[in-house]
XYZ file of N, CA and C in Angstrom:
498
model
N 14.975 1.118 -27.444
C 15.552 1.226 -26.299
C 16.199 -0.314 -25.739
N 16.861 0.274 -24.728
C 17.564 -0.934 -24.162
C 16.817 -1.618 -23.205
N 17.526 -3.100 -22.943
C 16.179 -3.967 -21.820
C 15.819 -2.778 -20.551
N 17.132 -1.963 -19.945
C 16.988 -1.186 -18.919
C 16.350 -0.169 -18.621
N 16.602 0.336 -20.018
C 15.495 1.793 -20.164
C 14.018 1.388 -20.537
N 13.604 -0.054 -21.269
C 12.409 -0.303 -21.164
C 11.545 -0.826 -19.971
N 12.506 -1.447 -18.798
C 12.126 -1.662 -17.574
C 11.950 -0.705 -16.836
N 12.545 0.233 -16.859
C 12.284 1.816 -16.334
C 10.848 2.338 -17.013
N 10.756 2.697 -18.049
C 9.594 2.355 -18.960
C 8.586 2.488 -18.397
N 8.756 1.323 -17.958
C 7.344 0.048 -17.941
C 7.008 0.495 -16.332
N 8.282 0.469 -15.356
C 8.243 0.829 -13.919
C 7.532 1.977 -13.948
N 7.711 3.348 -14.694
C 7.354 4.583 -14.917
C 5.559 4.486 -14.955
N 5.463 3.540 -15.857
C 4.087 3.604 -16.262
C 3.011 2.908 -15.015
N 3.594 2.184 -14.504
C 3.050 1.079 -13.532
C 2.738 2.118 -12.256
N 3.406 2.976 -11.977
C 3.277 4.314 -11.253
C 2.031 5.064 -11.280
N 1.776 4.606 -12.008
C 0.144 5.311 -12.614
C -0.909 4.434 -11.897
N -0.826 3.123 -11.467
C -1.563 2.435 -11.620
C -2.056 2.333 -9.785
N -3.524 2.526 -9.584
C -3.661 2.912 -8.306
C -4.257 1.964 -7.643
N -4.526 1.823 -6.469
C -4.938 1.107 -5.625
C -6.556 1.136 -5.737
N -7.254 -0.059 -6.145
C -8.677 0.239 -6.067
C -9.308 0.782 -4.673
N -8.574 0.285 -3.256
C -9.498 0.189 -2.140
C -8.957 1.773 -1.574
N -7.856 2.217 -1.731
C -7.283 3.319 -1.511
C -6.785 4.368 -2.170
N -7.838 4.781 -3.476
C -7.406 5.451 -4.555
C -6.419 6.516 -4.368
N -5.939 7.278 -3.232
C -4.952 8.098 -3.610
C -3.297 7.764 -3.481
N -3.417 6.307 -3.509
C -2.312 5.899 -3.571
C -1.731 4.749 -4.951
N -1.071 4.827 -5.216
C -0.806 4.023 -6.071
C -0.001 2.493 -5.852
N -0.373 1.918 -6.457
C 0.645 0.387 -6.125
C 2.342 0.387 -5.759
N 2.949 1.767 -6.322
C 4.072 2.107 -5.959
C 4.272 2.616 -4.867
N 3.283 3.446 -4.456
C 3.528 3.912 -2.711
C 3.326 3.158 -1.908
N 2.042 2.179 -2.173
C 2.153 0.870 -1.078
C 3.196 -0.017 -1.219
N 3.956 -0.144 -1.969
C 4.826 -0.956 -1.498
C 4.758 -2.467 -2.573
N 3.529 -2.470 -3.251
C 3.038 -3.584 -3.361
C 3.470 -4.290 -4.841
N 4.120 -3.232 -5.489
C 4.752 -3.404 -6.760
C 6.109 -3.807 -6.699
N 6.693 -5.121 -6.644
C 7.936 -5.833 -6.111
C 8.986 -5.553 -6.935
N 8.838 -6.205 -8.561
C 9.445 -5.789 -9.611
C 9.040 -6.022 -10.782
N 9.929 -5.672 -12.074
C 9.902 -5.610 -13.317
C 11.089 -6.313 -13.645
N 10.596 -7.169 -14.598
C 12.028 -8.070 -15.403
C 11.733 -8.183 -16.682
N 12.639 -8.519 -17.347
C 12.344 -9.282 -19.162
C 13.355 -10.463 -18.853
N 12.069 -11.475 -18.771
C 12.626 -13.108 -18.965
C 12.356 -13.568 -20.414
N 13.047 -13.992 -20.885
C 12.605 -14.452 -22.526
C 11.811 -14.142 -23.400
N 11.814 -12.456 -23.564
C 11.684 -11.927 -24.275
C 9.896 -11.616 -23.645
N 9.856 -11.973 -22.212
C 8.344 -11.359 -21.865
C 9.187 -10.729 -20.247
N 8.058 -9.240 -20.398
C 8.203 -8.612 -18.947
C 7.312 -9.272 -18.254
N 7.675 -9.229 -16.881
C 7.380 -10.347 -15.784
C 6.912 -8.946 -14.688
N 5.682 -8.530 -14.331
C 5.660 -7.799 -13.443
C 5.432 -8.654 -12.111
N 6.217 -8.454 -10.631
C 5.897 -9.012 -9.853
C 5.044 -8.470 -8.817
N 3.683 -8.314 -8.223
C 3.100 -7.709 -7.070
C 3.005 -8.803 -6.035
N 2.890 -8.209 -4.599
C 2.288 -8.646 -3.407
C 1.037 -8.407 -3.113
N 0.288 -9.011 -2.930
C -0.848 -8.400 -2.111
C -0.897 -7.984 -0.428
N -1.806 -7.126 -0.125
C -1.028 -6.040 1.064
C -1.709 -7.768 2.474
N -2.575 -8.683 1.993
C -2.804 -9.742 2.639
C -3.400 -10.400 1.968
N -2.816 -11.994 2.229
C -3.650 -12.981 1.158
C -5.085 -12.611 1.298
N -5.512 -13.367 0.081
C -6.905 -13.213 -0.318
C -7.867 -11.823 -0.236
N -6.562 -10.750 -0.487
C -7.095 -9.204 -0.589
C -7.928 -9.127 -2.036
N -8.977 -8.879 -1.925
C -9.804 -8.790 -3.075
C -9.689 -7.425 -4.072
N -8.577 -6.394 -3.894
C -8.462 -5.630 -5.148
C -7.205 -6.246 -5.459
N -6.983 -7.329 -5.836
C -5.693 -8.094 -6.165
C -6.071 -8.229 -7.844
N -7.247 -8.612 -7.977
C -7.458 -8.728 -9.421
C -7.805 -7.743 -10.062
N -8.322 -6.994 -9.678
C -8.666 -5.109 -10.203
C -7.147 -4.778 -10.570
N -6.338 -4.735 -9.638
C -4.919 -4.243 -9.687
C -4.524 -5.164 -10.641
N -4.697 -6.199 -11.101
C -3.741 -6.731 -12.151
C -4.500 -6.407 -13.527
N -5.791 -6.405 -13.640
C -5.861 -5.668 -14.470
C -6.208 -4.404 -15.275
N -5.915 -3.680 -14.033
C -5.171 -2.352 -14.171
C -3.748 -2.211 -14.877
N -3.117 -2.982 -14.054
C -1.517 -2.964 -15.035
C -1.628 -3.384 -16.445
N -2.629 -4.590 -16.833
C -2.654 -4.653 -18.376
C -3.153 -3.896 -18.956
N -3.961 -3.039 -18.526
C -4.993 -1.700 -19.016
C -3.835 -0.970 -19.640
N -2.992 -0.393 -18.597
C -1.814 0.527 -18.894
C -1.368 0.055 -19.578
N -0.549 -0.936 -19.231
C 0.618 -1.366 -20.429
C 0.199 -1.972 -21.867
N -0.846 -2.220 -22.277
C -2.047 -2.136 -23.328
C -2.038 -1.225 -24.051
N -2.634 -0.136 -23.328
C -2.655 1.192 -23.599
C -1.216 1.907 -24.117
N -0.408 1.333 -23.987
C 1.071 1.909 -23.927
C 1.813 1.273 -24.754
N 0.958 0.375 -25.270
C 1.683 -0.955 -26.628
C 2.833 -1.790 -26.406
N 2.545 -2.171 -24.997
C 3.315 -3.208 -24.405
C 2.567 -4.273 -24.387
N 2.599 -5.652 -24.859
C 1.871 -7.319 -24.704
C 2.431 -8.339 -24.717
N 3.428 -7.962 -24.810
C 4.432 -9.254 -23.833
C 4.975 -8.890 -22.511
N 3.643 -9.190 -21.743
C 3.859 -9.151 -20.161
C 2.792 -10.348 -19.280
N 3.798 -10.548 -18.322
C 2.725 -11.157 -17.767
C 2.869 -10.979 -16.099
N 2.114 -10.638 -15.397
C 1.701 -10.210 -13.979
C 1.626 -11.517 -12.941
N 2.494 -11.600 -11.678
C 2.882 -12.518 -11.360
C 2.639 -12.103 -9.871
N 1.716 -12.968 -9.323
C 1.447 -12.584 -7.618
C 2.739 -13.455 -6.996
N 3.521 -12.551 -6.156
C 4.555 -13.499 -5.082
C 3.828 -13.067 -3.815
N 3.813 -14.371 -2.957
C 3.698 -14.166 -2.194
C 4.525 -14.055 -0.837
N 5.983 -14.487 -1.008
C 6.931 -14.698 -0.255
C 8.010 -13.668 -0.541
N 8.874 -12.728 0.111
C 7.998 -12.323 1.533
C 6.750 -11.694 1.699
N 6.033 -11.960 2.712
C 4.848 -11.248 2.959
C 5.162 -9.874 2.871
N 3.578 -8.984 2.239
C 3.709 -7.395 2.169
C 4.077 -7.072 3.802
N 4.332 -5.877 3.695
C 4.430 -5.400 5.310
C 4.344 -4.194 5.303
N 3.655 -3.334 6.087
C 3.446 -1.887 6.197
C 4.345 -0.938 6.034
N 5.861 -1.657 6.029
C 7.205 -1.272 6.326
C 7.587 -0.977 4.985
N 6.842 -1.378 3.514
C 7.188 -0.994 2.802
C 6.217 -0.053 1.821
N 5.090 0.758 3.061
C 4.594 2.009 2.145
C 6.096 3.021 2.284
N 5.942 3.564 0.972
C 6.653 4.560 0.566
C 6.947 5.792 1.770
N 7.293 6.489 1.929
C 6.941 7.928 2.440
C 6.288 9.043 2.163
N 6.059 8.955 0.955
C 5.135 9.465 0.193
C 3.845 9.280 -0.156
N 4.079 7.793 0.116
C 2.631 7.329 0.191
C 1.982 7.632 1.781
N 2.900 7.903 2.639
C 2.160 7.742 4.056
C 1.826 9.446 4.097
N 2.955 10.073 3.701
C 2.210 11.466 3.324
C 0.800 11.573 2.516
N 0.957 11.070 1.742
C -0.730 10.798 1.391
C -1.581 10.161 1.868
N -1.832 9.522 2.620
C -2.626 8.414 3.233
C -2.995 9.935 4.812
N -2.042 10.334 5.303
C -2.189 11.446 6.003
C -2.969 12.486 5.359
N -2.708 13.119 4.247
C -3.536 14.153 3.855
C -4.690 14.251 3.302
N -4.921 12.470 3.011
C -6.323 11.821 2.441
C -7.125 11.645 3.673
N -6.841 11.695 5.220
C -7.427 11.457 6.593
C -7.103 10.155 6.815
N -6.383 9.520 6.281
C -6.182 8.284 7.068
C -4.933 8.087 8.077
N -4.685 7.743 8.967
C -3.369 7.595 9.600
C -2.538 6.924 9.236
N -1.435 7.001 8.703
C -0.199 6.179 8.433
C 0.191 5.202 9.301
N 0.311 3.729 9.651
C 1.253 3.260 10.219
C 2.089 3.972 10.910
N 1.861 3.986 12.572
C 2.803 4.783 13.345
C 3.929 4.192 14.021
N 4.272 3.054 13.347
C 5.430 2.540 13.790
C 5.939 1.253 12.725
N 7.071 0.817 12.962
C 7.595 -0.050 11.854
C 7.092 -1.473 12.318
N 7.071 -2.524 11.471
C 6.319 -4.149 11.935
C 6.810 -4.537 13.344
N 8.209 -4.604 13.223
C 9.262 -4.670 14.267
C 8.886 -4.264 15.602
N 8.518 -2.395 15.625
C 8.256 -2.209 16.886
C 6.733 -2.466 17.010
N 5.691 -2.746 16.511
C 4.495 -3.451 16.527
C 4.399 -4.483 17.184
N 5.180 -5.254 16.734
C 5.836 -6.753 17.534
C 5.805 -6.290 18.931
N 6.970 -5.448 19.418
C 7.609 -5.286 20.751
C 6.375 -4.779 21.535
N 5.522 -3.912 21.041
C 4.304 -3.215 21.838
C 3.199 -4.331 21.967
N 3.539 -5.348 21.177
C 2.064 -6.279 21.457
C 2.821 -6.714 22.412
N 3.687 -7.317 22.266
C 4.437 -8.590 23.289
C 4.326 -7.648 24.787
N 4.894 -6.151 25.085
C 5.035 -5.094 26.227
C 3.910 -4.938 26.491
N 2.909 -4.738 25.409
C 1.353 -3.897 25.732
C 1.290 -2.353 25.846
N 2.713 -2.165 25.305
C 3.106 -0.795 25.167
C 3.001 -0.200 24.237
N 1.329 -0.102 23.418
C 1.573 0.374 22.039
C 1.450 1.651 21.958
N 1.999 2.300 20.799
C 1.982 3.821 20.520
C 0.789 4.436 19.948
N 0.663 5.474 20.413
C -1.033 6.136 20.090
C -0.497 6.776 18.590
N -1.716 6.594 18.053
C -2.399 6.712 16.603
C -2.407 8.392 16.375
N -1.921 8.902 15.521
C -1.581 10.496 15.692
C -2.785 10.895 14.430
N -3.839 11.496 15.214
C -4.720 11.738 14.383
C -4.460 12.835 13.080
N -4.738 12.372 11.720
C -4.378 12.722 10.620
C -4.919 14.090 10.228
N -5.894 14.671 10.797
C -6.073 16.170 10.862
C -5.502 17.043 11.661
N -5.598 17.206 13.064
C -4.498 17.568 13.645
C -3.130 17.162 14.163
N -3.006 16.177 14.137
C -1.787 15.709 14.663
C -1.582 15.244 16.140
N -3.000 15.559 17.040
C -2.896 15.338 18.392
C -2.973 13.424 18.300
N -2.344 13.052 19.311
C -2.348 11.462 20.114
C -3.375 11.610 21.218
N -3.810 12.361 21.403
C -5.348 11.787 22.279
C -6.290 11.553 21.357
N -6.156 10.109 21.098
C -7.124 9.228 19.869
C -7.172 7.833 20.517
N -8.572 7.218 20.348
C -8.654 6.191 21.068
C -9.097 5.288 19.508
N -8.727 4.030 19.693
C -9.764 2.685 19.124
C -10.884 2.871 18.833
N -11.907 2.680 18.431
C -13.404 2.666 17.761
C -13.577 0.892 17.511
N -13.126 0.348 16.589
C -12.854 -0.810 15.797
C -11.765 -1.065 15.665
N -11.554 -2.192 15.158
C -10.480 -3.104 14.629
C -10.133 -3.193 13.318
N -11.811 -3.186 12.568
C -11.869 -2.826 11.565
C -12.655 -1.668 10.904
N -11.487 -1.070 9.644
C -12.640 -0.037 9.098
C -12.957 -0.509 7.826
N -12.920 0.199 6.877
C -13.978 0.108 5.712
C -13.180 -1.257 4.501
N -11.763 -1.248 5.376
C -11.109 -2.657 4.208
C -10.460 -3.231 5.669
N -9.971 -4.482 5.022
C -9.405 -5.429 6.226
C -8.273 -4.653 7.012
N -7.359 -3.509 5.910
C -6.076 -3.266 6.524
C -6.333 -2.153 7.076
N -7.654 -1.707 7.337
C -7.616 -0.481 8.395
C -8.747 -0.659 9.569
N -8.251 0.559 10.704
C -8.916 0.580 11.787
C -9.695 1.739 11.688
N -10.720 1.769 12.657
C -11.296 3.372 12.777
C -10.751 3.835 14.268
N -10.784 5.110 14.408
C -10.217 5.631 15.756
C -11.180 6.975 15.696
N -11.127 7.428 16.919
C -11.247 8.695 17.147
C -10.804 9.867 18.025
N -10.666 10.936 17.249
C -9.836 11.952 17.928
C -10.522 12.646 18.970
N -9.937 12.824 20.072
C -10.985 13.355 21.345
C -10.638 15.073 21.169
N -9.376 15.314 20.701
C -9.072 16.961 20.384
C -9.738 17.582 19.388
N -9.970 16.639 18.326
C -10.764 17.703 17.762
C -12.028 17.013 17.230
N -12.532 15.747 17.946
C -13.952 15.363 17.498
C -13.974 14.569 16.208
N -13.055 14.196 15.697
C -12.987 13.403 14.184
C -13.125 12.120 14.040
N -13.959 11.727 13.705
C -13.010 9.667 13.457
C -12.578 9.789 12.089
N -11.504 8.613 12.279
C -10.781 8.727 11.304
C -10.139 6.913 10.868
N -9.680 6.570 10.107
C -9.149 5.528 9.956
C -7.467 5.455 9.758
N -6.827 4.092 10.334
C -5.519 3.930 10.548
C -5.345 3.075 9.586
N -4.170 2.879 8.604
C -3.687 1.725 8.235
C -2.979 1.258 9.199
N -3.642 0.187 9.259
C -2.836 -1.139 10.237
C -1.808 -1.133 10.382
N -0.832 -1.608 11.339
C 0.846 -1.934 10.743
C 0.634 -3.649 10.958
N 1.290 -4.163 9.521
C 1.394 -5.692 9.668
C 2.148 -5.783 9.126
């Protein structure tokens, strides 16, 4: 194999690594898999946490190592990259659809739109992942993980989580 095909193979293997906090998503879906490169004979896998201090990062590193070792790849290191900071804009369209089908509302706007909404006080309504209605309300700024908030849909009467925009 060439270096390029090896890197493509490793990248493909890493698309199997699930996020431990939202197991319907892979690290590729989330956009935290930043790069795979061959540097001085060692594959360097760069990942970015969804927020500083994210408790899932250790498990993600271990899962990356497990997948690579199981596939005969020994010469690698996983490096955490903090800059640029991760943003929900990096969640793939496939990842957003997976969240919706799982019952979690994906971020309803880009980070830039979200910041403008905060400044103007005009937040975009969060669509219910179950019925699609925007007749929803925030019930708690914090969900089961720090990156999610709790909402309630007044149309279908279902509680749901939203992946917070940041």
